[in-house]
Tab-separated table of C-alpha atoms in Angstrom:
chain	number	residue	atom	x	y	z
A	1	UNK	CA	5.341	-11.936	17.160
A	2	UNK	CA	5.696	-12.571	13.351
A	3	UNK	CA	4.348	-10.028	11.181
A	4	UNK	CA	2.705	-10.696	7.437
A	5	UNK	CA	4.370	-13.520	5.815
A	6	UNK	CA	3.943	-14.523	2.455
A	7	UNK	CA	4.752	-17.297	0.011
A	8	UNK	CA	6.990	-17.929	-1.967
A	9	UNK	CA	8.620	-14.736	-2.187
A	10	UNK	CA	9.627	-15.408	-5.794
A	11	UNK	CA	7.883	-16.996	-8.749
A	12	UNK	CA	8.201	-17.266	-12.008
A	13	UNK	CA	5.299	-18.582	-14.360
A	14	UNK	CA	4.681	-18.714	-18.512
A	15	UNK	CA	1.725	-17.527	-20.009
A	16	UNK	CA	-1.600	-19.156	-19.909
A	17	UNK	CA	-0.514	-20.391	-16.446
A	18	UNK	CA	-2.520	-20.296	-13.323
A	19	UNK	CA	-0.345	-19.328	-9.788
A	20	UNK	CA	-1.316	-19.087	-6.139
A	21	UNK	CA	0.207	-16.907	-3.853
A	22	UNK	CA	-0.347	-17.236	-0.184
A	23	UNK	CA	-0.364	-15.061	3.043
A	24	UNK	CA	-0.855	-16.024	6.865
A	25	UNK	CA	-1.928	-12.781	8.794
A	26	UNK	CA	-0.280	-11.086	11.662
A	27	UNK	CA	-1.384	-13.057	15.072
A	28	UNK	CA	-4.928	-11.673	16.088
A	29	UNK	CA	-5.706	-10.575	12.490
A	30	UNK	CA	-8.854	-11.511	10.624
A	31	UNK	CA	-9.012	-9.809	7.790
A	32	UNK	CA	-6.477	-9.799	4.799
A	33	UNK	CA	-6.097	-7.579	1.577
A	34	UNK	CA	-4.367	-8.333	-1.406
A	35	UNK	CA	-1.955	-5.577	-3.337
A	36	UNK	CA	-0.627	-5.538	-7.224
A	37	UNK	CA	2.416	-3.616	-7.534
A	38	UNK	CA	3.650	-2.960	-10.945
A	39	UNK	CA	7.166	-2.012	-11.479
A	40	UNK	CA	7.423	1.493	-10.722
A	41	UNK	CA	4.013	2.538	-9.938
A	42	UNK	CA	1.839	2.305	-6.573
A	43	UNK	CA	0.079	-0.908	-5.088
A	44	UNK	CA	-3.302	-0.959	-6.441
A	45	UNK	CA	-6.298	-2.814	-4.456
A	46	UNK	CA	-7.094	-6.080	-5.711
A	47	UNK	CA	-9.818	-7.340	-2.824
A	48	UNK	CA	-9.917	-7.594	0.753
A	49	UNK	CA	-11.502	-10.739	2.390
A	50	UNK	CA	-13.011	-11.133	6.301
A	51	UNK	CA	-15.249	-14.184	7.319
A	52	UNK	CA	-14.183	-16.128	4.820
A	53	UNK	CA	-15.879	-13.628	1.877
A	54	UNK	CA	-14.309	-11.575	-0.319
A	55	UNK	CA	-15.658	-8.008	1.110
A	56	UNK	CA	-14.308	-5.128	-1.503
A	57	UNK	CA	-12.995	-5.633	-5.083
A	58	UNK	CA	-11.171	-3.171	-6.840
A	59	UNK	CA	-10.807	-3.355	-10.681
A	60	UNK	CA	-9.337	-6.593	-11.355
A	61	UNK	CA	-10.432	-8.958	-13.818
A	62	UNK	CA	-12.628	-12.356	-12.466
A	63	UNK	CA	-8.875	-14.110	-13.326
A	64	UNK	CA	-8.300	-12.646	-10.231
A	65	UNK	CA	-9.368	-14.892	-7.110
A	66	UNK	CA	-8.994	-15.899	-4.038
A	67	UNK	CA	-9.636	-17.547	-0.506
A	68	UNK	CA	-9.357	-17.074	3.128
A	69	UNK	CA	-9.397	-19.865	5.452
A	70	UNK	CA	-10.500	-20.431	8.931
A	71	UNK	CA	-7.494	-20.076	10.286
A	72	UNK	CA	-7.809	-16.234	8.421
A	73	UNK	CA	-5.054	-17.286	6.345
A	74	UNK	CA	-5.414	-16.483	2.031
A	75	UNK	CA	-4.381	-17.394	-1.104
A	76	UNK	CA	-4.489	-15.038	-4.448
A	77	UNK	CA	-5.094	-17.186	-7.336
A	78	UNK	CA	-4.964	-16.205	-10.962
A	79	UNK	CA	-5.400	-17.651	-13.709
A	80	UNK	CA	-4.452	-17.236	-17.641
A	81	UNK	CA	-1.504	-15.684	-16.469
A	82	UNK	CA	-0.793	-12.660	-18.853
A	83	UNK	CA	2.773	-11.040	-19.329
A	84	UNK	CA	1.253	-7.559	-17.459
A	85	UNK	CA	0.435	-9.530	-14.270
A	86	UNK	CA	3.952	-9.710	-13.591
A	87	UNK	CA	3.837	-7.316	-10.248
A	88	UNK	CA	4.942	-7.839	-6.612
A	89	UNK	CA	1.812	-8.904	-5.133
A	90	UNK	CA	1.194	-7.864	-1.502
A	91	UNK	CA	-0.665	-8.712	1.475
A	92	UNK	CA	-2.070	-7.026	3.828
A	93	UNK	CA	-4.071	-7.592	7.633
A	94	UNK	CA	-5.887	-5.649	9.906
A	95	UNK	CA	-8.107	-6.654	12.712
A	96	UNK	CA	-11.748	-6.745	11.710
A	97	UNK	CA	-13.334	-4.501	8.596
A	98	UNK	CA	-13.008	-0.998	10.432
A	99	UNK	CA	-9.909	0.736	8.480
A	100	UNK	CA	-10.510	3.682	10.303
A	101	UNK	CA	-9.477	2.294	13.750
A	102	UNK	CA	-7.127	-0.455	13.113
A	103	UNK	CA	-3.973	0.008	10.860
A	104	UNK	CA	-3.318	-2.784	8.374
A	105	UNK	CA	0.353	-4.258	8.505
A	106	UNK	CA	1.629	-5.334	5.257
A	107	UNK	CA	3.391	-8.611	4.252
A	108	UNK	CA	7.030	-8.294	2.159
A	109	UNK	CA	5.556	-9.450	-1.008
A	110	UNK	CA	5.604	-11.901	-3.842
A	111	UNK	CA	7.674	-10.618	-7.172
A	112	UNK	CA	5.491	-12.978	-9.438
A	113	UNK	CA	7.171	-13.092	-13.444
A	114	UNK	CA	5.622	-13.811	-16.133
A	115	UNK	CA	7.615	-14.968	-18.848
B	1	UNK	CA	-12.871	9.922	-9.370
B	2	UNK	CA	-9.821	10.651	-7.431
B	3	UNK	CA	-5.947	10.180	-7.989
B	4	UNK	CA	-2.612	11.827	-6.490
B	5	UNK	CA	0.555	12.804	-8.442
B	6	UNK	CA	3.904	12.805	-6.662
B	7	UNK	CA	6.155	15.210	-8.483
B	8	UNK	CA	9.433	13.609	-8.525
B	9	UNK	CA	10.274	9.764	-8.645
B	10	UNK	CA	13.973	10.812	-6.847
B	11	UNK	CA	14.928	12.846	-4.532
B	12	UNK	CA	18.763	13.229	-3.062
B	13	UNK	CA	19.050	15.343	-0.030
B	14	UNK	CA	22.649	15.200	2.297
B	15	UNK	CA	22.260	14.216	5.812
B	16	UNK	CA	21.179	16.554	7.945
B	17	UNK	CA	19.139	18.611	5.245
B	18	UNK	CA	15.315	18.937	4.759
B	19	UNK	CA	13.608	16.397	3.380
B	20	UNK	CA	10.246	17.262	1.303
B	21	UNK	CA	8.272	15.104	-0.791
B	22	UNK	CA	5.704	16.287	-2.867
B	23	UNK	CA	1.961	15.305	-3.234
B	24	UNK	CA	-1.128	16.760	-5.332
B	25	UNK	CA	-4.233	15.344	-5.012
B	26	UNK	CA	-7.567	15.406	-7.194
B	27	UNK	CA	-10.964	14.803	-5.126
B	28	UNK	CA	-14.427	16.015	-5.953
B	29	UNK	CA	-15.555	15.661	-2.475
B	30	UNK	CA	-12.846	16.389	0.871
B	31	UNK	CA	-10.181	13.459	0.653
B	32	UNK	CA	-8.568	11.691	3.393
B	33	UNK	CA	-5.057	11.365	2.773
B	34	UNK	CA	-1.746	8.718	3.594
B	35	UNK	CA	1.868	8.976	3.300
B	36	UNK	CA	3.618	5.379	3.688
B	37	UNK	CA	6.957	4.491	3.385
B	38	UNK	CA	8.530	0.962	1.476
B	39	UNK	CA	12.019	0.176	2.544
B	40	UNK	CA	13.697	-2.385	0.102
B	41	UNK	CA	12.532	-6.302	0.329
B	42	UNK	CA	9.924	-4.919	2.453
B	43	UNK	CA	5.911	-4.282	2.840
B	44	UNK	CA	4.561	-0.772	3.148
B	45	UNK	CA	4.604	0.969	6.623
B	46	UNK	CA	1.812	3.811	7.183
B	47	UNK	CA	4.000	6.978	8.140
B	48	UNK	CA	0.746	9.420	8.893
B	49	UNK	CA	-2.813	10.318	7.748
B	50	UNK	CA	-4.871	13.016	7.534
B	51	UNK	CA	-8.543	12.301	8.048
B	52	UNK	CA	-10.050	16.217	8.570
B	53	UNK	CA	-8.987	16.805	11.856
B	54	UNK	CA	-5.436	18.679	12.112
B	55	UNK	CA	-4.383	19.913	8.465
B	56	UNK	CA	-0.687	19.543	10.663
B	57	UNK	CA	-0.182	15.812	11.043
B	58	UNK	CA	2.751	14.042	12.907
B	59	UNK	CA	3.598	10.591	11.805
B	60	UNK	CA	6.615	8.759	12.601
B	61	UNK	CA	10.027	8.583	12.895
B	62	UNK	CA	10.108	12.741	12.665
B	63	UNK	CA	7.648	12.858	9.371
B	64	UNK	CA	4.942	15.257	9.038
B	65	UNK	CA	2.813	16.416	6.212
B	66	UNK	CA	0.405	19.513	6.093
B	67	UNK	CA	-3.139	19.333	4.093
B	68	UNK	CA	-3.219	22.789	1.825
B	69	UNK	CA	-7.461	22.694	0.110
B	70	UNK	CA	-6.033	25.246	-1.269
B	71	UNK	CA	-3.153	23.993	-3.409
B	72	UNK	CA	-4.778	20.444	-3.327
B	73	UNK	CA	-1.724	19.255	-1.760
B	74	UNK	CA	0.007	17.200	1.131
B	75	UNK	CA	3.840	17.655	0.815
B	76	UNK	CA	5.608	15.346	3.254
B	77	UNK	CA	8.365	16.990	5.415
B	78	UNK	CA	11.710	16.200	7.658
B	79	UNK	CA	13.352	18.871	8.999
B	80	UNK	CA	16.467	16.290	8.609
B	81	UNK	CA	17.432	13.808	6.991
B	82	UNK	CA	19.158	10.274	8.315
B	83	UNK	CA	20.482	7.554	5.949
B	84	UNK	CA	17.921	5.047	7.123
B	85	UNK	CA	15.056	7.767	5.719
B	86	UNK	CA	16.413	6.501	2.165
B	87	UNK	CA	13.078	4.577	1.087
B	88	UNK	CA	10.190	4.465	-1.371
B	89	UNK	CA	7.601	6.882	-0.416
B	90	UNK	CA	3.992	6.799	-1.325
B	91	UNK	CA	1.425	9.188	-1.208
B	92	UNK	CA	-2.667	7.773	-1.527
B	93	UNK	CA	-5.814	8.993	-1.053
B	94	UNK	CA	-9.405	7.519	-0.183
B	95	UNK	CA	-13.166	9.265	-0.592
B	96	UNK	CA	-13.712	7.351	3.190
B	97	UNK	CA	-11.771	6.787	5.533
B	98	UNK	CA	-12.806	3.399	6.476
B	99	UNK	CA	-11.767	1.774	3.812
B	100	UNK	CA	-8.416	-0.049	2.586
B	101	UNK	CA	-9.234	0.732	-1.515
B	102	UNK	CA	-6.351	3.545	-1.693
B	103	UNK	CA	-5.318	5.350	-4.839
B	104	UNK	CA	-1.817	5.420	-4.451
B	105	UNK	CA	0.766	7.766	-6.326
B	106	UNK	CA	3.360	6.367	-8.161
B	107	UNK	CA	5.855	6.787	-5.617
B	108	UNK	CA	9.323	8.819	-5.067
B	109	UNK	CA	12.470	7.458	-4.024
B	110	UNK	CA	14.425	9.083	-1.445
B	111	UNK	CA	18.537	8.830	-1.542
B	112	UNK	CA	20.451	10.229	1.428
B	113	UNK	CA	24.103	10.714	1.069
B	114	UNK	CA	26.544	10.770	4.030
């Protein structure tokens, strides 16, 4: 059973550009949440999305977007790529929206640089 | 608002010693707390939480971690260490439970040496 998987696992992007990153959930997941880890610090939230809506936002800029599919696959897209958004970005699934009964299982990551 | 400080970003212990990672926490209302581990290349792994039932808690892989209201904290205990404990550890904390919008410390790594 494959866990999290992301894509690519490394990019590296100038300024000013845009970047998608992209996550297919553990099998019999539905609902995915997206990470920003900064060098040395803790993930922070970025959003979580179920149904095909983005469901909880943390404080992250509107550069910050994203999608989930029908398959309950996402992307993380941002845009006007700024040196600080260099981060390993990770994903995470759970089934359904209740954190409380479900543990989320997170992907390996994507070290994004921004040059 | 709430936040978490872990005192230490390393920590060496031998094998075989006690392993303790600390974790304060700031809450105006009672907190539910996490511990989870990141080994390298690799996502996070929940180790245990603490959601105001036992203020013991048992994770995995021999981990447990004791609320203190008191001291505001939730220290993060081995009785001993093995070398594949040597990880990033992260402490976070939520105002609900049923929620994945953690506060997350800013982690401390663990060495183990042989």
């Amino acid at each position: 059973d494959a866990g999290v998987t992301q894509s690519p696992t490394h990019l590296i992007k100038t300024r000013g550009q845009q970047v998608t990153l992209r996550c297919s959930p553990k099998s019999g997941h539905d609902t995915v949440s997206w990470y920003q880890q900064a060098l040395g610090q803790g993930p922070q939230f970025i959003f979580q999305y179920y149904e095909e809506e983005e469901r909880q936002r943390g404080n992250f800029p509107d550069r910050f977007s994203g999608h989930q599919f029908p398959n309950y696959s996402s992307e993380l897209n941002v845009n006007a790529l700024l040196l600080g958004d260099s981060a390993l970005y990770l994903c995470a699934s759970r089934k359904g929206l209740a954190a409380d009964r479900n543990e989320q299982f997170f992907g390996p990551g994507t070290r994004l640089t921004v040059l | 608002a709430q936040s978490v400080t872990q005192l230490g970003s390393h920590v060496s212990v031998s094998e075989g010693a006690l392993v303790l990672l600390r974790c304060n926490y700031s809450s105006s209302v009672p907190p539910y707390l996490f511990w989870y581990v990141q080994y390298p290349n690799q996502g996070l792994q929940l180790l245990l939480k603490y959601t105001s039932a036992a203020t013991l808690v048992k994770g995995i892989n021999g981990f447990e971690a004791e609320f203190k209201k008191s001291e505001t904290s939730f220290h993060l205990t081995k009785p001993s260490a093995h070398m594949s404990d040597a990880a990033e550890y992260f402490c976070a904390v939520s105002v609900t439970y049923n929620t994945d919008k953690l506060i997350f410390g800013t982690g401390t790594r663990l060495q183990v040496f042989p």
